[in-house]
XYZ file of C-alpha atoms in Angstrom:
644
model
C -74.715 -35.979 -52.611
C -73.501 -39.715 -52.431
C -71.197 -41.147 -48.945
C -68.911 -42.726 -50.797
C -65.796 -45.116 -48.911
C -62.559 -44.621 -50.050
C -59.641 -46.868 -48.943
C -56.109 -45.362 -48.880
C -52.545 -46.604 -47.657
C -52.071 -44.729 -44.615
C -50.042 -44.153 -41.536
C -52.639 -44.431 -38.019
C -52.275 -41.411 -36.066
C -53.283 -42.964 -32.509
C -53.741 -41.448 -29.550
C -52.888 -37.916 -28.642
C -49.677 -37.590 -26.966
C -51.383 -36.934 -23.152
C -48.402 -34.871 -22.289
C -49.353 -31.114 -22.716
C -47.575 -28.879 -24.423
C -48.093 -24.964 -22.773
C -44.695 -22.860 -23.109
C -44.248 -22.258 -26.582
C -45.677 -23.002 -30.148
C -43.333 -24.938 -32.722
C -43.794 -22.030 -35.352
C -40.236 -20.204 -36.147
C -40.225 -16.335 -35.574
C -39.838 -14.353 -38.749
C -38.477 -10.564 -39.376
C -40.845 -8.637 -41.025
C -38.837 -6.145 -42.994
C -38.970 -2.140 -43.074
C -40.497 -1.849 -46.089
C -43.754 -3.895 -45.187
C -46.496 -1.862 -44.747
C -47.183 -0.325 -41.019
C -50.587 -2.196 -41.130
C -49.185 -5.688 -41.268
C -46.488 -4.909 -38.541
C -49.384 -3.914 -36.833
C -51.854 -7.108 -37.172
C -48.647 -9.448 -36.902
C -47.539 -8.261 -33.477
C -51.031 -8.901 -31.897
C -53.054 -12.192 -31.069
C -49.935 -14.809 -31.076
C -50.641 -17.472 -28.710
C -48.372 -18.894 -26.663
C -49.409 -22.293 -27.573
C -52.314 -24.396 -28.567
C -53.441 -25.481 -25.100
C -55.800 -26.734 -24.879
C -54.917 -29.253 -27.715
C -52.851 -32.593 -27.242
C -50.392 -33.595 -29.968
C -50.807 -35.926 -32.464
C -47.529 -37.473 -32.326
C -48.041 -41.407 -32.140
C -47.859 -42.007 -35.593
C -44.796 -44.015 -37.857
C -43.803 -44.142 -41.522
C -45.483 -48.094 -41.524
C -48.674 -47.786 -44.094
C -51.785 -49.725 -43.704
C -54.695 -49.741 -45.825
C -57.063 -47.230 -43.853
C -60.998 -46.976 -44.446
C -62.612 -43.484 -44.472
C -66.067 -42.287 -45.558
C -66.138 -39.759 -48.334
C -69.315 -37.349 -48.972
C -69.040 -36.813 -53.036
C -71.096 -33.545 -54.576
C -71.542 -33.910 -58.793
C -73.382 -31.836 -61.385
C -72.657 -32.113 -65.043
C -68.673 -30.731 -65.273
C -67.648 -31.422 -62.202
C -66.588 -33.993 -59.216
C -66.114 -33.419 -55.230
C -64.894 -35.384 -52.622
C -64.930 -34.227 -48.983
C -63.210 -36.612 -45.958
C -65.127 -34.812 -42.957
C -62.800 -37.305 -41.013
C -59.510 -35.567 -42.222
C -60.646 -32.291 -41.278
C -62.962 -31.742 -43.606
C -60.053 -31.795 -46.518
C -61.312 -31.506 -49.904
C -59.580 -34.270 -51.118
C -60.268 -34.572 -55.468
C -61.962 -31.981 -57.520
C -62.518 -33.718 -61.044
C -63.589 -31.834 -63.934
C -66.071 -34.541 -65.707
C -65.615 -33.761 -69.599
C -61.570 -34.415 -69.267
C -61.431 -36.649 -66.525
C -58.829 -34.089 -65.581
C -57.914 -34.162 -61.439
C -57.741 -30.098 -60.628
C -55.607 -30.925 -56.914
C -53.329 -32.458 -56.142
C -54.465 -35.651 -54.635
C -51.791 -38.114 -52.781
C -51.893 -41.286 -52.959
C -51.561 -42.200 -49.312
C -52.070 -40.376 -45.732
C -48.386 -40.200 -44.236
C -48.939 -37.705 -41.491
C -45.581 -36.055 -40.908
C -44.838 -32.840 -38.283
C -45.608 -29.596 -40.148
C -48.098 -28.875 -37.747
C -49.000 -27.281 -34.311
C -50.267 -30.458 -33.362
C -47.508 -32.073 -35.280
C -49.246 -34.301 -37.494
C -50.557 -33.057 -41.134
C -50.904 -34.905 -44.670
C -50.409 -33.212 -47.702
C -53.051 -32.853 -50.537
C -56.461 -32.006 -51.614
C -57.661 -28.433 -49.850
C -57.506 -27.737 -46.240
C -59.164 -25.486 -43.870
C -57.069 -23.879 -41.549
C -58.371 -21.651 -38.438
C -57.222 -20.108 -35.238
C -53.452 -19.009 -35.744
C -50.561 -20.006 -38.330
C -49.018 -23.740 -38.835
C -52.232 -25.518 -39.911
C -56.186 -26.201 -37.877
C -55.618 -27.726 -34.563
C -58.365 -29.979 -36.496
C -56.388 -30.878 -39.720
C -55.957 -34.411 -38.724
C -59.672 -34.680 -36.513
C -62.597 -35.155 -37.500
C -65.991 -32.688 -37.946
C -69.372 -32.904 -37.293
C -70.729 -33.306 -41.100
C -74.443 -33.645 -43.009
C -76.141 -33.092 -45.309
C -78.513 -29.613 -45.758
C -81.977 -29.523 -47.889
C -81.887 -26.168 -49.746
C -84.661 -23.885 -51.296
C -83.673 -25.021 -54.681
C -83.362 -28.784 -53.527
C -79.340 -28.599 -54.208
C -77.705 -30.591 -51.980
C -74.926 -29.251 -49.315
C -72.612 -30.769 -47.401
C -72.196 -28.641 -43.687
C -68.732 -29.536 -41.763
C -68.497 -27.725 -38.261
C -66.809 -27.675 -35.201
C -65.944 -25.637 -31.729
C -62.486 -24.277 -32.251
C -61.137 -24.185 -28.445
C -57.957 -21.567 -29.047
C -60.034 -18.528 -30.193
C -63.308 -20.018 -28.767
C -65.601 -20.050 -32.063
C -67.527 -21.846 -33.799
C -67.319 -22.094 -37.546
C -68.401 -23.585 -40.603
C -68.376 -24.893 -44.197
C -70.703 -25.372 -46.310
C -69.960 -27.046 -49.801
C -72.262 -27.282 -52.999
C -72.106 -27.818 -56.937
C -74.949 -25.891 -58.686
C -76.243 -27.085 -61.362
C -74.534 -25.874 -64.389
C -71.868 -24.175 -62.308
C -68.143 -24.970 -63.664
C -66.757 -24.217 -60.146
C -67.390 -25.829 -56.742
C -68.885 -23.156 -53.948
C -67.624 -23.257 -50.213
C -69.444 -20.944 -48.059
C -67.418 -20.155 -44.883
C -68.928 -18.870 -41.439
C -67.104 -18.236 -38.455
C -68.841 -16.952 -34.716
C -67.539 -15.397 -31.867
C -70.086 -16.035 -29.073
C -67.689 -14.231 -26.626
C -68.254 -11.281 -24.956
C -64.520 -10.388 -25.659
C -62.833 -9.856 -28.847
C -60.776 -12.453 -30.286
C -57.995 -12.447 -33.228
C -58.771 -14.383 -35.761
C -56.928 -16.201 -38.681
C -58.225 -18.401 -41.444
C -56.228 -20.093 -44.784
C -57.609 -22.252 -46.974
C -54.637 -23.963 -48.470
C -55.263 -25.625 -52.052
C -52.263 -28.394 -53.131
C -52.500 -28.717 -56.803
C -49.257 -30.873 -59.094
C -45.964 -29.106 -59.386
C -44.981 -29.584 -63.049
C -42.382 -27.592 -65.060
C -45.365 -26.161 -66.653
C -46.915 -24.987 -64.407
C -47.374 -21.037 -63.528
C -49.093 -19.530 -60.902
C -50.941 -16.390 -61.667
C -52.818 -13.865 -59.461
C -53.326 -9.651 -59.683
C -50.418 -8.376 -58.159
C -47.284 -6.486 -59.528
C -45.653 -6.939 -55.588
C -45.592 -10.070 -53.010
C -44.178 -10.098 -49.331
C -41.674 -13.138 -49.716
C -40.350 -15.376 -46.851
C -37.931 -17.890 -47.007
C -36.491 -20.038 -44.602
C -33.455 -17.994 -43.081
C -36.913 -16.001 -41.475
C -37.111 -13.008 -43.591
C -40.227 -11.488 -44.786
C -39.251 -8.252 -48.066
C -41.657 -6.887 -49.912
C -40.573 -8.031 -53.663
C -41.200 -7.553 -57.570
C -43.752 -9.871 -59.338
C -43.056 -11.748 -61.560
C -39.353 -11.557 -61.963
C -36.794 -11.145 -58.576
C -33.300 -11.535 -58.449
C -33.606 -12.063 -62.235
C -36.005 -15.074 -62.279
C -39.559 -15.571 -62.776
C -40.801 -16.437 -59.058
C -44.441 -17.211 -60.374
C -42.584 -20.353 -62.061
C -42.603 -22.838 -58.712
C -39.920 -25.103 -60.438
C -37.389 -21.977 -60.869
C -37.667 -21.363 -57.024
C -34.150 -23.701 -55.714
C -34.988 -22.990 -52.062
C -38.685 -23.356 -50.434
C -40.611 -19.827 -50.739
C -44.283 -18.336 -49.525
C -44.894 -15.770 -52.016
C -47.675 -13.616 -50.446
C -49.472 -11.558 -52.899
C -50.366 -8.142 -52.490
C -53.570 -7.386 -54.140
C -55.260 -4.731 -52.760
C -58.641 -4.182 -51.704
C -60.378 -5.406 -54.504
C -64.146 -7.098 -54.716
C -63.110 -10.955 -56.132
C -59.774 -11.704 -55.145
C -58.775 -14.791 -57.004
C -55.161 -16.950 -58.362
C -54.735 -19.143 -60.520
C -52.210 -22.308 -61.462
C -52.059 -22.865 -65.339
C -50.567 -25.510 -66.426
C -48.926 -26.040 -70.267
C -52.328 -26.344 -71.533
C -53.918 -23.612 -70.042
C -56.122 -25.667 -67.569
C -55.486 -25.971 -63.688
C -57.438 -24.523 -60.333
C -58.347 -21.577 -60.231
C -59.853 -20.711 -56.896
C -61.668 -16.719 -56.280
C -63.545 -15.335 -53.455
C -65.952 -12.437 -51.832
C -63.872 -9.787 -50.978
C -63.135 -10.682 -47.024
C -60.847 -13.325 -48.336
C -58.782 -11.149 -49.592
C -54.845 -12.652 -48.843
C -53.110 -15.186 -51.826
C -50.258 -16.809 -51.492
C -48.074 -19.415 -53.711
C -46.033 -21.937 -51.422
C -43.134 -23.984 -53.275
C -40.841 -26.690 -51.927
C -37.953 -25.753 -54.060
C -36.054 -28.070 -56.457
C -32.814 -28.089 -54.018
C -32.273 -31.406 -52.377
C -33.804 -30.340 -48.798
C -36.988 -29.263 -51.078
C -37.411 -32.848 -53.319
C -36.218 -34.741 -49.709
C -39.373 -33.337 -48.260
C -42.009 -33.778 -51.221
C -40.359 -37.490 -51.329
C -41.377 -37.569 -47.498
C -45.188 -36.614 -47.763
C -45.929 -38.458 -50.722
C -44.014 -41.683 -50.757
C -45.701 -43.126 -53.502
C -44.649 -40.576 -55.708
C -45.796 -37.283 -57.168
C -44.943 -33.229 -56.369
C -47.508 -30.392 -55.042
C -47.484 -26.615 -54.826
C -49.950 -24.821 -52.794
C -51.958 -22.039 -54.153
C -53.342 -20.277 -50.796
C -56.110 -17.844 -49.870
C -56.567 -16.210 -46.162
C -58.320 -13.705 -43.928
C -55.008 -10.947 -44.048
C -52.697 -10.350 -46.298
C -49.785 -12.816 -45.042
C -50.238 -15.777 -42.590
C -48.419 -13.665 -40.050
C -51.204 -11.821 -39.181
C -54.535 -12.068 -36.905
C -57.327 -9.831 -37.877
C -58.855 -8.989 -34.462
C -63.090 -10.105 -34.822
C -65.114 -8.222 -32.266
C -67.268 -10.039 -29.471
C -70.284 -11.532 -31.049
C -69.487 -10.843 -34.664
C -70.519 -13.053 -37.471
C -68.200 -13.720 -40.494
C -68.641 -15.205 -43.623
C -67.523 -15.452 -47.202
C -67.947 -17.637 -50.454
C -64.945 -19.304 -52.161
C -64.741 -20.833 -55.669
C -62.645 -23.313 -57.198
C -62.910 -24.349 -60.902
C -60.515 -25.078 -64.241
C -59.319 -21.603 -65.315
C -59.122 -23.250 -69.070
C -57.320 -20.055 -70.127
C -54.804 -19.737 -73.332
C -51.601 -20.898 -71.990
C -49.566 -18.959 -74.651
C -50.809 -15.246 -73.100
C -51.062 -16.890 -69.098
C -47.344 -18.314 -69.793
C -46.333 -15.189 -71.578
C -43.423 -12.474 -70.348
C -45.998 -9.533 -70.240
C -47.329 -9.897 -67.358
C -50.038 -7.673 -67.254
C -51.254 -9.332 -70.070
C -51.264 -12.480 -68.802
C -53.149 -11.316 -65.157
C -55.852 -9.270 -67.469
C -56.149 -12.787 -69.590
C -56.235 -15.330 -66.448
C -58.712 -12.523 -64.961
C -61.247 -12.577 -67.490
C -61.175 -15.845 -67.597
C -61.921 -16.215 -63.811
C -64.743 -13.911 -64.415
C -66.334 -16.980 -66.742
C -65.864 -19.392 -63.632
C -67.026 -17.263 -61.043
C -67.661 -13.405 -61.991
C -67.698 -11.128 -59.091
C -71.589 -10.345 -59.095
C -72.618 -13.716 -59.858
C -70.416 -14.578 -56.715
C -71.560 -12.133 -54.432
C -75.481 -13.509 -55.252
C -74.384 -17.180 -53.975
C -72.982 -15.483 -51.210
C -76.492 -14.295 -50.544
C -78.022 -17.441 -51.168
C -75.236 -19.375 -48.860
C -75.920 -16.802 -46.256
C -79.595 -17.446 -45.652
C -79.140 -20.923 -45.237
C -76.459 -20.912 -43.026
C -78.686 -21.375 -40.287
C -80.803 -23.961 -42.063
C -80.959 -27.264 -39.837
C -78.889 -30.329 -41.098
C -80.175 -33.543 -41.505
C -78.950 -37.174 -40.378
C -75.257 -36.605 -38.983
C -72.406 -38.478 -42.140
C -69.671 -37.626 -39.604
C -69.106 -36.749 -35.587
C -67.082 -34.506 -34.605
C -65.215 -33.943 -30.567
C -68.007 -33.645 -27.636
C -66.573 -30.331 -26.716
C -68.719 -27.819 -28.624
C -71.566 -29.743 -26.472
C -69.752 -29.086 -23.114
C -68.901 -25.703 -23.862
C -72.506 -25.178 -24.969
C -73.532 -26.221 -21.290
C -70.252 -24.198 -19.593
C -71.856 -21.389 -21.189
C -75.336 -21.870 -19.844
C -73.509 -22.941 -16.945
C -72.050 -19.264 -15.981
C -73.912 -17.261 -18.008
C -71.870 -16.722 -21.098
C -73.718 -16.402 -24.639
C -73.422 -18.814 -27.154
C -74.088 -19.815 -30.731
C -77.697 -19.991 -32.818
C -77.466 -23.862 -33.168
C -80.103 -24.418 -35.333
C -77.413 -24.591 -38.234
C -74.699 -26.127 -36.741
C -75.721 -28.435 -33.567
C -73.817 -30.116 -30.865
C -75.348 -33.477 -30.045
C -75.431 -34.106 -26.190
C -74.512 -37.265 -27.157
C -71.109 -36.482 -28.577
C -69.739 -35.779 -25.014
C -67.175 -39.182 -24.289
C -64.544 -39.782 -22.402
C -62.069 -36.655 -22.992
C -65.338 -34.481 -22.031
C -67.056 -36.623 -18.950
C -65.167 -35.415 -16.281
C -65.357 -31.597 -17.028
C -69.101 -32.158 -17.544
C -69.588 -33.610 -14.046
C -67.442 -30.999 -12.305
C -69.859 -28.829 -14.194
C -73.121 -30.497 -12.812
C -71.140 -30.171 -9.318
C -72.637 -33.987 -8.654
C -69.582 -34.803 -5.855
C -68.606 -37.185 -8.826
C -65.756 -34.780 -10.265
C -64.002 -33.610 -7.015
C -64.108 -37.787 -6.124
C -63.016 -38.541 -9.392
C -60.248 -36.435 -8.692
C -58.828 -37.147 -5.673
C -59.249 -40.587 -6.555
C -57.102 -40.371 -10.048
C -54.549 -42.768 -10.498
C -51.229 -41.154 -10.413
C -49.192 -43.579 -12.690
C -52.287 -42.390 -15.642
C -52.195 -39.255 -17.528
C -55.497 -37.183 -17.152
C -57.114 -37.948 -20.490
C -57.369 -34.067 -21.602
C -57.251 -30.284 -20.230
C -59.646 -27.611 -20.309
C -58.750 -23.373 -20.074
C -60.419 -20.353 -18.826
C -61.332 -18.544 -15.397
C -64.929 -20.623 -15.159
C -63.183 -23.943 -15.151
C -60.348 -22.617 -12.613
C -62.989 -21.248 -10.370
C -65.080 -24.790 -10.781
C -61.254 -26.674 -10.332
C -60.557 -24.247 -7.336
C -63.218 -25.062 -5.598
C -63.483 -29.087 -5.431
C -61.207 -31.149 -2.557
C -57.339 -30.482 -2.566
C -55.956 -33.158 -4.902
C -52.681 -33.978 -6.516
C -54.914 -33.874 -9.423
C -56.611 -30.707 -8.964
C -53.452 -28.364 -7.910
C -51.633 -30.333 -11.691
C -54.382 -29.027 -13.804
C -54.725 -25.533 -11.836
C -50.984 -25.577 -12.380
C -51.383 -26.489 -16.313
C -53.673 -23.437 -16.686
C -51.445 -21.032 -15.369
C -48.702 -22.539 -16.866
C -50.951 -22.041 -20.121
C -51.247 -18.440 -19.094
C -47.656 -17.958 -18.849
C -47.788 -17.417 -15.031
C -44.776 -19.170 -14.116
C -44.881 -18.620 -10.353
C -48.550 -19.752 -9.866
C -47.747 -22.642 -12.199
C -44.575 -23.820 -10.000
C -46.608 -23.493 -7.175
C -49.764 -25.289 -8.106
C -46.881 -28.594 -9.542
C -44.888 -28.355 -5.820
C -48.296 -28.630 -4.081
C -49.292 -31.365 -6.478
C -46.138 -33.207 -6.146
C -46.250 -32.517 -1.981
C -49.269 -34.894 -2.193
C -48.729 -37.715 -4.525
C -45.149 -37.635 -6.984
C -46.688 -37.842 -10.529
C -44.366 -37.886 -14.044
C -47.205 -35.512 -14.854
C -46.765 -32.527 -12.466
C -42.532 -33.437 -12.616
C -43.257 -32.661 -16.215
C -44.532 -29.543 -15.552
C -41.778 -28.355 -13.165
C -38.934 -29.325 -15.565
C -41.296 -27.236 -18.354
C -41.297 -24.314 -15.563
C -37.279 -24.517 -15.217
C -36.122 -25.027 -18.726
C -38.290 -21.455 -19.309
C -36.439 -19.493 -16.461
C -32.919 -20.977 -18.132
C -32.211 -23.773 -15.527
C -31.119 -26.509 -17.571
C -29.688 -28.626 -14.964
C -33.013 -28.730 -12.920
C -34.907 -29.212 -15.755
C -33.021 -32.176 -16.785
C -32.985 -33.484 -13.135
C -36.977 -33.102 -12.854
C -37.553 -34.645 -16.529
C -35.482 -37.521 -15.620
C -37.366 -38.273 -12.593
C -40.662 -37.773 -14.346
C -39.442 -40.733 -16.879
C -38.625 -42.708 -13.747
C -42.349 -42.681 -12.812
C -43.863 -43.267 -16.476
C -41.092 -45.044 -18.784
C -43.238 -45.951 -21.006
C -44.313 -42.003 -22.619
C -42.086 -41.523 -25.615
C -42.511 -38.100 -25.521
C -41.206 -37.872 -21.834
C -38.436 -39.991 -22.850
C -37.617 -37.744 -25.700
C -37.754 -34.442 -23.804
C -35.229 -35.778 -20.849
C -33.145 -37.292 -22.848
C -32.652 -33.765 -25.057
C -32.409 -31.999 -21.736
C -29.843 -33.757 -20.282
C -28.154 -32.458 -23.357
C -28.536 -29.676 -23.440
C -27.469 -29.587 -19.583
C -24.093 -30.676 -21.391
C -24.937 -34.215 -19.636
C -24.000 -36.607 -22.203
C -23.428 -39.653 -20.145
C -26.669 -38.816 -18.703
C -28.368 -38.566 -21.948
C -27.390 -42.070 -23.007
C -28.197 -43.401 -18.997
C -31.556 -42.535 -20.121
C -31.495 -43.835 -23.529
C -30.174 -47.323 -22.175
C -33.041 -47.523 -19.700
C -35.466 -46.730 -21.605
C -38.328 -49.609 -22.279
C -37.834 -51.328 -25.590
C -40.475 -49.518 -27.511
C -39.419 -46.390 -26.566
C -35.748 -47.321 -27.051
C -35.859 -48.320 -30.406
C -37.563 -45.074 -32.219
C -36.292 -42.833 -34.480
C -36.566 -40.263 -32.647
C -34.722 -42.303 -29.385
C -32.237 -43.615 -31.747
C -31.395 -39.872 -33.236
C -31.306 -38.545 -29.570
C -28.505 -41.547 -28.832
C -26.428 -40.610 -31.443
C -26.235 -36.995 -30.304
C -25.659 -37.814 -26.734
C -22.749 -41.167 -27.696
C -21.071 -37.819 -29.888
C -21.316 -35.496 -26.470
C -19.773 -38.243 -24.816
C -16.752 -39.042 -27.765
C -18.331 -42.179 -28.339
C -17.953 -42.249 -32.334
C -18.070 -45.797 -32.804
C -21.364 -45.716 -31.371
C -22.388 -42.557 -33.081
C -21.102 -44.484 -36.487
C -22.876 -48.018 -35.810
C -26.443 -45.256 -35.106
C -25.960 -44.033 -38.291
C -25.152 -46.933 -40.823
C -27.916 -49.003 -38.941
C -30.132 -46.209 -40.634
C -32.193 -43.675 -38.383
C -35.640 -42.951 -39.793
C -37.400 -40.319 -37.409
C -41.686 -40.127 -38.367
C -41.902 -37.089 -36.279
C -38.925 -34.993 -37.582
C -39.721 -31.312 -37.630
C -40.428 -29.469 -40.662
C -36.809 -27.338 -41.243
C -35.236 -29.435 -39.084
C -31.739 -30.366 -39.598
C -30.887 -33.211 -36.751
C -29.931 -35.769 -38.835
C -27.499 -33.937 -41.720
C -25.975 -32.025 -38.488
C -25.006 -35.879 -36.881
C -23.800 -37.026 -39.650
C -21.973 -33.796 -40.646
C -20.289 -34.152 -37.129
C -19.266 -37.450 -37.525
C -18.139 -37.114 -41.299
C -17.359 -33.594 -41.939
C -15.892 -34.493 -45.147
C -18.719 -37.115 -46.558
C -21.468 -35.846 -48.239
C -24.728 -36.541 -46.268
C -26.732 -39.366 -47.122
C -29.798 -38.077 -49.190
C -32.450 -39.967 -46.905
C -30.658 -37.623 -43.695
C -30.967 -34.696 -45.548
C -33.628 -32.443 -44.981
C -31.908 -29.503 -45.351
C -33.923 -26.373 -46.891
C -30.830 -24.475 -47.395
């Protein structure tokens, strides 16, 4: 195991957006249909949260590249290659099989975070390991805590880990190349130290090059297929609506095919390429959910692939998860331990029977040929092994994760609460900075927290936010402060109380008028349908803090949708040059100068060229200006990002 830098063009994330974001998640609702079985209506109607608090957004990123330096932990043996980034998440970024030089993933040439995420920001590429609820880890773009492990048979592992705030668990990887072994071994553990049961969901989502040779290959005669008008139908594999669906380039629109295989003891799939080689990635039974994701070959689909990877090159996703479709939580009981092994290797199967039109034929060929890379007893005795040294101490830290596994660890000893075995996975003390200081010393009730504040500057956004009844009782209980009653007022807001919410913002506002708790009042109105307030409060929270794009951003698409277009561009003119001259500011000016019949204006927007880092995943802002302006003009291609 080597720490190896790597230097990439990239796009800096910055700072998390301080703003929080507590009524709603970005992901789009889908309708599951009829024919789905009763079991998956079941798991998908349970455990949605109503948003990621207590995460920030990433959000302060642009499309302007600079070369950015990260730390790499590389695993070899004699076939093949790995490379980890425990600062991306823990993404596996290249997976090299030695004796070709062949690349098995699909592995980008830069980091251009764009908004597919809950947090916003993601980067496509490599394999990522997604936890607590669909729309990818609230730590995708974060780092992990990350060493090295000394096992039994002196094999070297690399151990990523973190404290997943959402569900409240603790989980794991663990990544090693035997030798001899033709496919890479991730051991996966996830804990639930709470004396409550949680939902839980986990993908691990494998990008690998879209070619027109390549075919995706995996047990199943029957998938549950989504597209993007939000339907879910159980469908035929291979062939639906007359084409072959398990060929990514004959897909026109964007597609998750989720396969339906079963209960069966090594779930794998497989991409072959033209010469029979590609990933092939398998599992211990728990895993048991694959998926293919495609972009499409329609112009929304290529606009977006052109968007994530700028210098060049295409991706599917070959996906494996905790249920059968990402649409579900599986609900893990209070204390409960789980853990499973995953594989990835070159299938090297015959392309002529994996690319042939018997399809049985060609899952009983890729099949056997996974058994050669990782054969399900084989597998299930490197589970074993994995599982015995899962609590095996790590040695010098490669990588350092956030502080707040430490300060929940001492929350928990705090009030009594059980936590994690840390002998495995530890949270330095040390870790704690400055999101975490402030919670810790309301938590060593030293007088320094209920001073710190009532003393809080009201023109600075509190640095980060907390959840649960043992912080509101510890919150409750300090001096009344316009910053105590905003963060009680953020946790019920969190908890979808809007009364106690709007109660806890008035009080804070009574005390000291902060963009912050004005924020959380307009949040409060827009969710009981009062535009008009909303856009009121929101516009006076931008008077007190000009400078927050994202304030600027959610007034000025307010006002809007208050039907206050001369409003809208009042607060687009005001705003402070930074702020006024983003994409997302100058795509928010168009719309309002059309609300108000200013076309000229609209017009000069739109031939100046609007580039917006931050635009949604599905959305369709920009081809719907244009298509308002120019009904009869075909939209530009760099405006349309149209998936339909």
């Amino acid at each position: 195991m080597q720490v190896i830098p790597l230097r990439l063009p990239g796009a800096l994330i910055g700072e998390d957006d301080p703003v929080p974001r507590v009524d709603s998640l970005l992901e789009a609702r889908v309708d599951l249909g009829v024919e789905l079985p009763e079991r998956i209506h079941g798991t998908a109607a349970t455990g949605q949260p109503r948003s990621l608090h207590p995460y920030l957004m990433q959000n302060r990123y642009s499309r302007e590249r600079v070369d950015i330096d990260l730390d790499t932990v590389v695993l070899e043996n004699e076939h093949l290659r790995a490379q980890f980034i425990p600062q991306l998440g823990g993404r596996l970024w290249s997976l090299t099989e030695l004796d070709s030089g062949r690349e098995l993933l699909y592995r980008n040439q830069v980091v251009q975070p764009a908004n597919l995420a809950l947090r916003n920001a993601w980067f496509a590429g490599g394999v990522e390991w997604n936890i607590a609820t669909k729309g990818h880890s609230p730590h995708t773009c974060t780092p992990l805590h990350a060493a090295g492990v000394a096992g039994p048979d002196n094999v070297p592992t690399l151990r990523m880990w973190e404290f997943e705030r959402l569900r409240g668990v603790v989980y794991q990887i663990d990544a090693r190349l035997p030798p001899g072994a033709r496919a890479l071994h991730v051991y996966v553990r996830i804990r639930n130290p709470n004396d409550t049961a949680v939902p839980m969901y986990w993908w691990s989502n494998a990008a690998v090059p879209e070619r027109p040779d390549v075919r995706v290959v995996a047990p199943a005669t029957r998938a549950y297929a989504t597209s993007y008008d939000g339907t879910v139908r159980s469908v035929p594999v291979p062939a639906h609506q007359s084409v072959d669906r398990t060929w990514p380039t004959r897909n026109t629109y964007a597609a998750d095919f989720f396969f339906d295989l079963g209960r069966i003891s090594r779930p794998w799939i497989a991409a072959v390429d033209g010469s029979g080689h590609g990933l092939g990635q398998a599992s211990t039974a728990r895993l048991l959910g694959r998926k293919l994701f495609c972009w499409g070959t329609g112009a929304g689909g290529r606009r977006w692939q052109r968007w994530l990877s700028p210098e060049g090159g295409e991706y599917l996703e070959i996906q494996a998860g905790l249920a059968a479709t990402q649409y579900e939580h599986v609900e893990m009981a209070a204390g409960e331990s789980w853990s499973w092994l995953e594989a990835y290797g070159d299938v090297a199967a015959d392309p002529v029977v994996a690319h042939g039109a018997h399809w049985n034929a060609a899952t009983d060929h890729v099949a056997a040929r996974m058994d050669r890379l990782a054969a399900a007893e084989p597998m299930a005795a490197a589970y074993e092994q994995a599982d015995a040294m899962a609590d095996r101490p790590p040695g010098a830290m490669i990588c350092r994760g956030s502080g707040w596994g430490a300060l929940e660890r001492e929350a928990r000893a705090t009030t009594g609460q059980g936590w994690v075995d840390e002998a495995g996975t530890p949270f330095p003390s040390d870790t704690v900075g400055v999101e975490q200081e402030g919670w810790r010393a309301l938590l060593r009730d030293d007088g320094a927290a209920g001073a710190a504040l009532r003393d809080a500057a009201p023109q600075t956004p509190p640095r980060s936010y907390v959840t649960g009844e043992p912080w509101q009782r510890l919150l409750a209980g300090c001096v009344e402060s316009w910053a105590r009653d905003y963060h009680l007022g953020v946790m019920a807001h969190a908890a979808g109380d809007l009364e106690a919410a709007r109660a806890r913002y008035s009080a804070s506002v009574a005390q000291q008028p902060t963009a912050w708790a004005l924020h959380g009042l307009a949040v409060v109105a827009g969710e009981e349908n009062d535009p008009g307030a909303a856009a009121g409060l929101l516009a006076s929270a931008v008077a007190l803090a000009p400078d927050q794009p994202s304030l600027v951003h959610e007034a000025v698409a307010a006002a809007l949708d208050a039907g206050d277009g001369a409003g809208a561009l009042t607060l687009v003119d005001s705003a402070s040059p930074g702020v006024r001259e983003s994409g997302r500011v100058r795509l928010l000016e168009g719309r309002a100068a059309l609300a108000c019949g200013c076309h000229d204006r609209v017009a000069e927007v739109l031939t100046a060229g609007v580039e917006v880092p931050d635009l949604r995943e599905g959305e369709t802002s920009l081809s719907d200006l244009w298509l308002q302006l120019h009904p009869d003009q075909p939209v530009p291609p760099e405006y349309d990002f149209r998936m339909r």
